[in-house]
mmCIF file of C-alpha atoms in Angstrom:
data_model
loop_
_atom_site.group_PDB
_atom_site.id
_atom_site.type_symbol
_atom_site.label_atom_id
_atom_site.label_comp_id
_atom_site.label_asym_id
_atom_site.label_seq_id
_atom_site.Cartn_x
_atom_site.Cartn_y
_atom_site.Cartn_z
ATOM 1 C CA MET A 400 -12.168 -10.605 21.996
ATOM 2 C CA GLY A 401 -10.151 -11.791 24.602
ATOM 3 C CA HIS A 402 -7.074 -14.252 22.721
ATOM 4 C CA SER A 403 -3.618 -13.966 24.649
ATOM 5 C CA ALA A 404 -1.054 -14.247 22.653
ATOM 6 C CA GLY A 405 -0.616 -17.987 24.261
ATOM 7 C CA ASP A 406 -3.857 -18.887 22.846
ATOM 8 C CA ALA A 407 -2.871 -20.406 19.553
ATOM 9 C CA ALA A 408 -1.825 -24.380 19.895
ATOM 10 C CA ARG A 409 1.554 -24.671 19.181
ATOM 11 C CA THR A 410 2.489 -27.963 16.881
ATOM 12 C CA ARG A 411 5.399 -29.133 14.926
ATOM 13 C CA PRO A 412 7.746 -27.087 13.228
ATOM 14 C CA GLY A 413 7.029 -26.890 9.315
ATOM 15 C CA GLY A 414 4.835 -23.453 8.881
ATOM 16 C CA LEU A 415 0.626 -23.500 10.050
ATOM 17 C CA THR A 416 -0.387 -24.722 6.714
ATOM 18 C CA PRO A 417 1.232 -28.470 5.803
ATOM 19 C CA GLU A 418 1.822 -29.582 2.178
ATOM 20 C CA GLY A 419 2.210 -26.276 0.472
ATOM 21 C CA ARG A 420 -0.950 -25.482 0.660
ATOM 22 C CA SER A 421 -2.877 -22.035 0.502
ATOM 23 C CA ALA A 422 -6.262 -20.115 1.367
ATOM 24 C CA SER A 423 -7.451 -16.582 0.726
ATOM 25 C CA PHE A 424 -10.108 -15.076 3.295
ATOM 26 C CA THR A 425 -12.282 -11.876 2.752
ATOM 27 C CA ALA A 426 -15.030 -10.064 4.279
ATOM 28 C CA PRO A 427 -18.109 -10.206 4.344
ATOM 29 C CA GLN A 428 -18.402 -13.710 4.053
ATOM 30 C CA ASP A 429 -15.323 -14.054 6.047
ATOM 31 C CA GLY A 430 -14.924 -12.655 9.295
ATOM 32 C CA ILE A 431 -11.948 -10.492 10.028
ATOM 33 C CA SER A 432 -12.124 -7.762 13.055
ATOM 34 C CA ALA A 433 -8.801 -6.240 14.668
ATOM 35 C CA SER A 434 -8.010 -5.442 18.113
ATOM 36 C CA ASN A 435 -5.977 -3.180 20.127
ATOM 37 C CA PRO A 436 -4.127 -1.752 21.993
ATOM 38 C CA VAL A 437 -3.077 -4.485 24.898
ATOM 39 C CA GLU A 438 -2.454 -3.282 28.102
ATOM 40 C CA GLY A 439 1.576 -2.446 28.805
ATOM 41 C CA ASP A 440 1.817 -3.094 24.470
ATOM 42 C CA PRO A 441 0.072 -0.296 22.470
ATOM 43 C CA GLY A 442 1.811 -1.338 19.853
ATOM 44 C CA LEU A 443 0.664 -4.660 19.032
ATOM 45 C CA VAL A 444 -1.986 -5.210 16.705
ATOM 46 C CA ARG A 445 -4.258 -8.158 16.471
ATOM 47 C CA ILE A 446 -6.328 -9.016 13.131
ATOM 48 C CA PHE A 447 -8.719 -12.180 13.407
ATOM 49 C CA VAL A 448 -9.873 -13.931 10.539
ATOM 50 C CA SER A 449 -12.550 -17.050 11.202
ATOM 51 C CA ASP A 450 -14.429 -18.977 7.717
ATOM 52 C CA GLY A 451 -16.413 -20.032 10.424
ATOM 53 C CA ASP A 452 -14.086 -23.679 10.342
ATOM 54 C CA VAL A 453 -11.117 -22.429 10.722
ATOM 55 C CA ASP A 454 -9.816 -19.579 12.986
ATOM 56 C CA TRP A 455 -6.582 -16.891 12.539
ATOM 57 C CA MET A 456 -5.044 -15.153 14.735
ATOM 58 C CA ILE A 457 -2.184 -12.515 13.100
ATOM 59 C CA GLU A 458 0.018 -10.535 15.053
ATOM 60 C CA PHE A 459 2.107 -7.744 14.306
ATOM 61 C CA ALA A 460 4.000 -5.956 16.405
ATOM 62 C CA GLY A 461 6.878 -2.618 16.626
ATOM 63 C CA ALA A 462 9.875 -2.543 19.298
ATOM 64 C CA GLN A 463 8.004 -2.521 23.068
ATOM 65 C CA GLY A 464 5.526 0.192 23.854
ATOM 66 C CA GLU A 465 6.066 1.336 20.271
ATOM 67 C CA LEU A 466 3.030 2.072 17.822
ATOM 68 C CA LEU A 467 3.578 0.491 14.062
ATOM 69 C CA THR A 468 4.151 2.224 11.465
ATOM 70 C CA PRO A 469 4.830 1.938 7.814
ATOM 71 C CA GLY A 470 8.056 0.397 6.460
ATOM 72 C CA VAL A 471 10.547 -2.765 6.860
ATOM 73 C CA TYR A 472 10.270 -4.718 9.986
ATOM 74 C CA ARG A 473 13.565 -7.502 9.807
ATOM 75 C CA ASP A 474 13.832 -10.283 12.117
ATOM 76 C CA ALA A 475 10.821 -10.197 13.882
ATOM 77 C CA GLU A 476 10.848 -13.003 17.203
ATOM 78 C CA ARG A 477 7.588 -14.603 18.081
ATOM 79 C CA THR A 478 5.575 -11.106 19.332
ATOM 80 C CA ALA A 479 4.347 -12.201 23.526
ATOM 81 C CA PHE A 480 8.824 -13.271 23.766
ATOM 82 C CA ARG A 481 10.625 -10.622 21.495
ATOM 83 C CA THR A 482 13.509 -9.117 23.297
ATOM 84 C CA GLY A 483 14.925 -5.749 22.909
ATOM 85 C CA ARG A 484 14.426 -3.944 19.811
ATOM 86 C CA SER A 485 13.216 -6.536 18.099
ATOM 87 C CA PRO A 486 9.253 -6.365 16.031
ATOM 88 C CA GLY A 487 6.974 -9.200 17.324
ATOM 89 C CA LEU A 488 4.517 -11.571 14.447
ATOM 90 C CA SER A 489 3.281 -14.444 15.179
ATOM 91 C CA VAL A 490 0.555 -16.092 13.102
ATOM 92 C CA SER A 491 -1.602 -18.988 14.257
ATOM 93 C CA GLY A 492 -4.581 -20.722 12.745
ATOM 94 C CA ASP A 493 -6.057 -24.134 11.660
ATOM 95 C CA GLY A 494 -4.678 -25.097 14.871
ATOM 96 C CA ARG A 495 -1.133 -24.932 13.950
ATOM 97 C CA GLY A 496 1.158 -22.151 15.671
ATOM 98 C CA CYS A 497 4.940 -21.220 16.361
ATOM 99 C CA ASN A 498 6.612 -21.991 19.535
ATOM 100 C CA GLU A 499 9.910 -20.198 18.278
ATOM 101 C CA VAL A 500 9.278 -17.290 15.437
ATOM 102 C CA TYR A 501 12.184 -15.956 12.923
ATOM 103 C CA GLY A 502 10.476 -13.739 9.834
ATOM 104 C CA ASP A 503 10.411 -10.119 8.463
ATOM 105 C CA PHE A 504 6.968 -7.831 7.996
ATOM 106 C CA THR A 505 6.252 -4.505 6.093
ATOM 107 C CA VAL A 506 3.938 -2.044 6.921
ATOM 108 C CA HIS A 507 2.075 -0.704 3.792
ATOM 109 C CA GLN A 508 -0.691 1.371 5.647
ATOM 110 C CA VAL A 509 -1.216 1.924 9.057
ATOM 111 C CA ALA A 510 -3.849 4.276 10.868
ATOM 112 C CA HIS A 511 -4.762 4.371 15.055
ATOM 113 C CA ASP A 512 -7.433 6.427 16.265
ATOM 114 C CA ALA A 513 -7.023 8.573 19.318
ATOM 115 C CA ASP A 514 -7.082 5.790 21.300
ATOM 116 C CA GLY A 515 -4.173 4.122 19.540
ATOM 117 C CA GLN A 516 -6.786 1.445 18.226
ATOM 118 C CA VAL A 517 -5.820 0.528 14.854
ATOM 119 C CA THR A 518 -8.289 1.631 12.183
ATOM 120 C CA LEU A 519 -6.911 0.399 8.828
ATOM 121 C CA LEU A 520 -4.185 -1.878 7.861
ATOM 122 C CA ASP A 521 -2.639 -2.973 4.749
ATOM 123 C CA ALA A 522 1.109 -5.447 5.239
ATOM 124 C CA THR A 523 2.646 -8.496 3.896
ATOM 125 C CA PHE A 524 4.725 -11.301 6.123
ATOM 126 C CA THR A 525 7.492 -13.939 5.872
ATOM 127 C CA GLN A 526 7.236 -16.581 9.189
ATOM 128 C CA HIS A 527 9.181 -19.759 9.190
ATOM 129 C CA CYS A 528 8.977 -21.760 12.883
ATOM 130 C CA GLU A 529 11.081 -22.627 14.862
ATOM 131 C CA THR A 530 14.289 -21.993 12.945
ATOM 132 C CA ALA A 531 15.193 -19.390 10.641
ATOM 133 C CA ASP A 532 15.666 -21.581 7.344
ATOM 134 C CA ALA A 533 12.597 -23.460 7.961
ATOM 135 C CA PRO A 534 9.423 -23.732 5.369
ATOM 136 C CA ALA A 535 8.319 -20.164 5.131
ATOM 137 C CA LEU A 536 4.306 -19.188 5.763
ATOM 138 C CA LYS A 537 3.933 -16.292 3.492
ATOM 139 C CA GLY A 538 0.863 -13.344 3.888
ATOM 140 C CA ARG A 539 -0.527 -10.514 3.438
ATOM 141 C CA VAL A 540 -3.207 -8.950 5.357
ATOM 142 C CA LYS A 541 -5.886 -5.984 4.169
ATOM 143 C CA TYR A 542 -7.538 -4.761 6.699
ATOM 144 C CA ARG A 543 -9.991 -0.849 5.581
ATOM 145 C CA ALA A 544 -7.082 -0.143 3.803
ATOM 146 C CA GLN A 545 -7.597 1.303 0.388
ATOM 147 C CA PRO A 546 -4.197 0.774 -2.826
ATOM 148 C CA LEU A 547 -2.114 3.771 -1.715
ATOM 149 C CA SER A 548 0.591 3.543 -4.492
ATOM 150 C CA TYR A 549 2.750 5.081 -7.391
ATOM 151 C CA GLY A 550 3.706 3.671 -10.074
ATOM 152 C CA TYR A 551 5.777 3.449 -13.800
ATOM 153 C CA THR A 552 7.290 2.104 -16.710
ATOM 154 C CA SER A 553 9.377 3.591 -19.218
ATOM 155 C CA ASP A 554 9.893 2.118 -22.676
ATOM 156 C CA PRO A 555 13.801 2.343 -23.188
ATOM 157 C CA GLY A 556 14.743 6.073 -24.070
ATOM 158 C CA ASP A 557 12.105 7.680 -22.145
ATOM 159 C CA TYR A 558 13.720 11.021 -20.791
ATOM 160 C CA VAL A 559 11.598 11.274 -17.688
ATOM 161 C CA GLY A 560 11.974 7.221 -17.024
ATOM 162 C CA ASN A 561 15.218 6.472 -18.788
ATOM 163 C CA GLY A 562 13.988 2.870 -18.923
ATOM 164 C CA THR A 563 13.444 2.102 -15.574
ATOM 165 C CA THR A 564 10.510 0.935 -14.327
ATOM 166 C CA GLY A 565 9.331 1.776 -9.807
ATOM 167 C CA SER A 566 6.794 1.236 -7.195
ATOM 168 C CA TYR A 567 6.075 3.388 -5.189
ATOM 169 C CA THR A 568 3.835 2.119 -1.287
ATOM 170 C CA GLY A 569 3.901 3.585 1.794
ATOM 171 C CA ALA A 570 6.234 0.889 3.478
ATOM 172 C CA THR A 571 8.922 3.484 1.549
ATOM 173 C CA SER A 572 7.214 6.924 0.408
ATOM 174 C CA THR A 573 4.946 9.606 1.202
ATOM 175 C CA PHE A 574 2.067 10.802 -0.990
ATOM 176 C CA GLY A 575 0.127 14.240 -0.959
ATOM 177 C CA VAL A 576 -2.948 15.391 -3.004
ATOM 178 C CA ARG A 577 -4.028 18.521 -3.781
ATOM 179 C CA GLY A 578 -7.117 19.522 -6.210
ATOM 180 C CA THR A 579 -10.899 19.331 -7.269
ATOM 181 C CA ASP A 580 -13.124 17.609 -9.661
ATOM 182 C CA GLU A 581 -10.654 20.944 -12.249
ATOM 183 C CA THR A 582 -7.313 20.144 -11.314
ATOM 184 C CA ILE A 583 -5.447 17.517 -9.453
ATOM 185 C CA GLU A 584 -1.632 17.562 -8.681
ATOM 186 C CA TYR A 585 -0.256 14.745 -6.794
ATOM 187 C CA THR A 586 3.151 13.719 -5.462
ATOM 188 C CA ALA A 587 5.006 10.663 -4.389
ATOM 189 C CA SER A 588 9.085 11.125 -2.527
ATOM 190 C CA GLY A 589 10.491 7.789 -1.616
ATOM 191 C CA LYS A 590 13.785 5.523 -2.581
ATOM 192 C CA ARG A 591 15.585 8.871 -3.687
ATOM 193 C CA ALA A 592 13.436 10.083 -5.501
ATOM 194 C CA ASN A 593 10.139 12.644 -6.302
ATOM 195 C CA TRP A 594 7.168 12.482 -8.182
ATOM 196 C CA SER A 595 4.857 15.036 -9.218
ATOM 197 C CA VAL A 596 1.797 14.690 -12.039
ATOM 198 C CA ARG A 597 -0.467 17.641 -13.089
ATOM 199 C CA LEU A 598 -3.633 16.473 -15.117
ATOM 200 C CA GLU A 599 -6.598 18.655 -15.786
ATOM 201 C CA PRO A 600 -9.345 18.481 -17.768
ATOM 202 C CA PRO A 601 -9.904 20.448 -21.466
ATOM 203 C CA ASP A 602 -10.544 24.541 -20.932
ATOM 204 C CA GLY A 603 -14.094 24.899 -18.980
ATOM 205 C CA GLU A 604 -14.361 21.147 -17.954
ATOM 206 C CA LYS A 605 -15.163 18.950 -15.243
ATOM 207 C CA PHE A 606 -12.852 15.474 -14.929
ATOM 208 C CA VAL A 607 -15.311 12.241 -16.020
ATOM 209 C CA VAL A 608 -14.611 9.059 -14.616
ATOM 210 C CA GLY A 609 -13.948 6.844 -17.107
ATOM 211 C CA LYS A 610 -13.306 9.172 -19.522
ATOM 212 C CA VAL A 611 -9.688 9.003 -21.559
ATOM 213 C CA TYR A 612 -7.719 12.209 -22.160
ATOM 214 C CA ARG A 613 -6.021 13.525 -25.187
ATOM 215 C CA ALA A 614 -3.292 16.052 -23.760
ATOM 216 C CA GLU A 615 -0.527 18.440 -23.772
ATOM 217 C CA ARG A 616 1.748 19.803 -21.160
ATOM 218 C CA PHE A 617 -0.796 22.577 -21.053
ATOM 219 C CA ARG A 618 -4.372 22.303 -21.531
ATOM 220 C CA GLY A 619 -6.915 23.979 -24.095
ATOM 221 C CA GLN A 620 -10.082 24.312 -25.626
ATOM 222 C CA GLY A 621 -10.440 20.284 -26.228
ATOM 223 C CA VAL A 622 -7.466 18.917 -24.610
ATOM 224 C CA ALA A 623 -6.046 18.526 -21.675
ATOM 225 C CA ALA A 624 -3.290 19.138 -19.688
ATOM 226 C CA LEU A 625 -1.118 16.031 -18.478
ATOM 227 C CA ASP A 626 2.321 16.407 -16.391
ATOM 228 C CA VAL A 627 4.699 14.392 -14.979
ATOM 229 C CA ASP A 628 8.232 14.628 -13.466
ATOM 230 C CA GLY A 629 10.533 12.426 -11.320
ATOM 231 C CA ARG A 630 14.252 11.742 -10.823
ATOM 232 C CA SER A 631 15.319 15.307 -11.575
ATOM 233 C CA ARG A 632 14.108 15.497 -15.016
ATOM 234 C CA GLY A 633 10.193 16.678 -16.768
ATOM 235 C CA CYS A 634 9.451 17.393 -20.631
ATOM 236 C CA ASN A 635 9.608 20.811 -22.281
ATOM 237 C CA THR A 636 6.425 19.933 -24.097
ATOM 238 C CA LEU A 637 4.156 16.756 -24.374
ATOM 239 C CA THR A 638 1.652 14.278 -25.090
ATOM 240 C CA GLY A 639 0.204 11.774 -23.733
ATOM 241 C CA GLU A 640 -3.303 10.661 -22.436
ATOM 242 C CA PHE A 641 -4.651 10.040 -19.043
ATOM 243 C CA LYS A 642 -7.918 8.011 -17.059
ATOM 244 C CA LEU A 643 -9.724 8.676 -14.172
ATOM 245 C CA THR A 644 -11.021 5.353 -13.185
ATOM 246 C CA ARG A 645 -12.164 7.029 -9.604
ATOM 247 C CA LEU A 646 -12.383 11.133 -8.011
ATOM 248 C CA VAL A 647 -14.020 11.276 -5.109
ATOM 249 C CA THR A 648 -14.509 14.930 -3.759
ATOM 250 C CA ASP A 649 -15.290 16.409 -0.158
ATOM 251 C CA ASP A 650 -19.229 17.690 -0.181
ATOM 252 C CA ALA A 651 -18.436 20.124 1.231
ATOM 253 C CA THR A 652 -15.054 21.899 -0.240
ATOM 254 C CA GLY A 653 -14.713 19.993 -3.164
ATOM 255 C CA GLU A 654 -11.293 19.210 -2.154
ATOM 256 C CA VAL A 655 -10.054 15.734 -3.569
ATOM 257 C CA THR A 656 -9.620 13.284 -0.730
ATOM 258 C CA ALA A 657 -9.868 9.999 -3.244
ATOM 259 C CA PHE A 658 -8.839 9.105 -7.064
ATOM 260 C CA ALA A 659 -6.593 6.633 -9.002
ATOM 261 C CA ALA A 660 -5.632 7.614 -13.284
ATOM 262 C CA THR A 661 -3.776 6.184 -15.471
ATOM 263 C CA PHE A 662 -1.125 7.559 -18.021
ATOM 264 C CA VAL A 663 1.111 8.191 -20.975
ATOM 265 C CA GLN A 664 3.355 10.509 -21.180
ATOM 266 C CA HIS A 665 5.666 11.201 -24.130
ATOM 267 C CA CYS A 666 8.515 14.053 -24.208
ATOM 268 C CA GLU A 667 9.361 16.304 -26.916
ATOM 269 C CA GLY A 668 7.269 14.388 -29.395
ATOM 270 C CA ALA A 669 9.283 10.986 -28.933
ATOM 271 C CA GLU A 670 7.965 7.105 -29.700
ATOM 272 C CA PRO A 671 9.524 6.469 -26.373
ATOM 273 C CA ALA A 672 7.186 6.533 -23.587
ATOM 274 C CA LEU A 673 6.459 6.948 -19.409
ATOM 275 C CA HIS A 674 3.784 4.455 -18.588
ATOM 276 C CA GLY A 675 2.428 5.010 -14.611
ATOM 277 C CA THR A 676 -0.943 4.156 -12.157
ATOM 278 C CA VAL A 677 -1.622 6.048 -9.699
ATOM 279 C CA HIS A 678 -3.802 5.456 -7.105
ATOM 280 C CA TYR A 679 -4.103 7.454 -3.629
ATOM 281 C CA PHE A 680 -6.527 5.768 -1.561
ATOM 282 C CA ALA A 681 -8.396 4.344 -4.165
#
């Protein structure tokens, strides 16, 4: 779009939106686009947002010369003037911007095409203008990104989760899936833990989105299969239920490319349960 790092107006400290305002912009009613790479700085990603009255530009960058990857970026400096190995962050809009930036951001998802152009982005940020303790501007940017996460809540006494809760996103974790409309095996790995979720409909059936399946560890006639293990813990026998809220398969191969599901699992007939939610690009 022809913007340069110095295009945005620079104003007094205190953030971009005065008096603690908040705003939300969503396509298609608001214009949202992305631009990169920039000559000499291939890792710089710019997101442009406009509702016709207010224009915003959000810049994220890793260290000079490096493409953005999922992860947490701390001690970010204003993108055009970052030093050494520092990441870059610059958010400007509504005629306001920072002369000097102190910030952090987290990239949950990012992908680039063969030319280095960003094709999707999911990131959150915190920006302070002029000093590290100035009031903060906080926001989230999602550009063509679908949810990718695993989350769980374990009741006190549940064997697998041991009464804990956890949330895994692309910033800290990796995810995998294989299967068809007759079986799904999903994995999530990160934060010193590995999780796996196996789902199967009853014998002779295919998955139906929206249906709640009564499940045991191994499927049978009229009984689906559910098996969730993690933190080096699993069930010998179990009861529970699950529901697919979305399922997408490849037309040519039948392989699962995206799905979302919820589940409840009880180990060894115990009342405490492991509750979970899976999003794989859906």
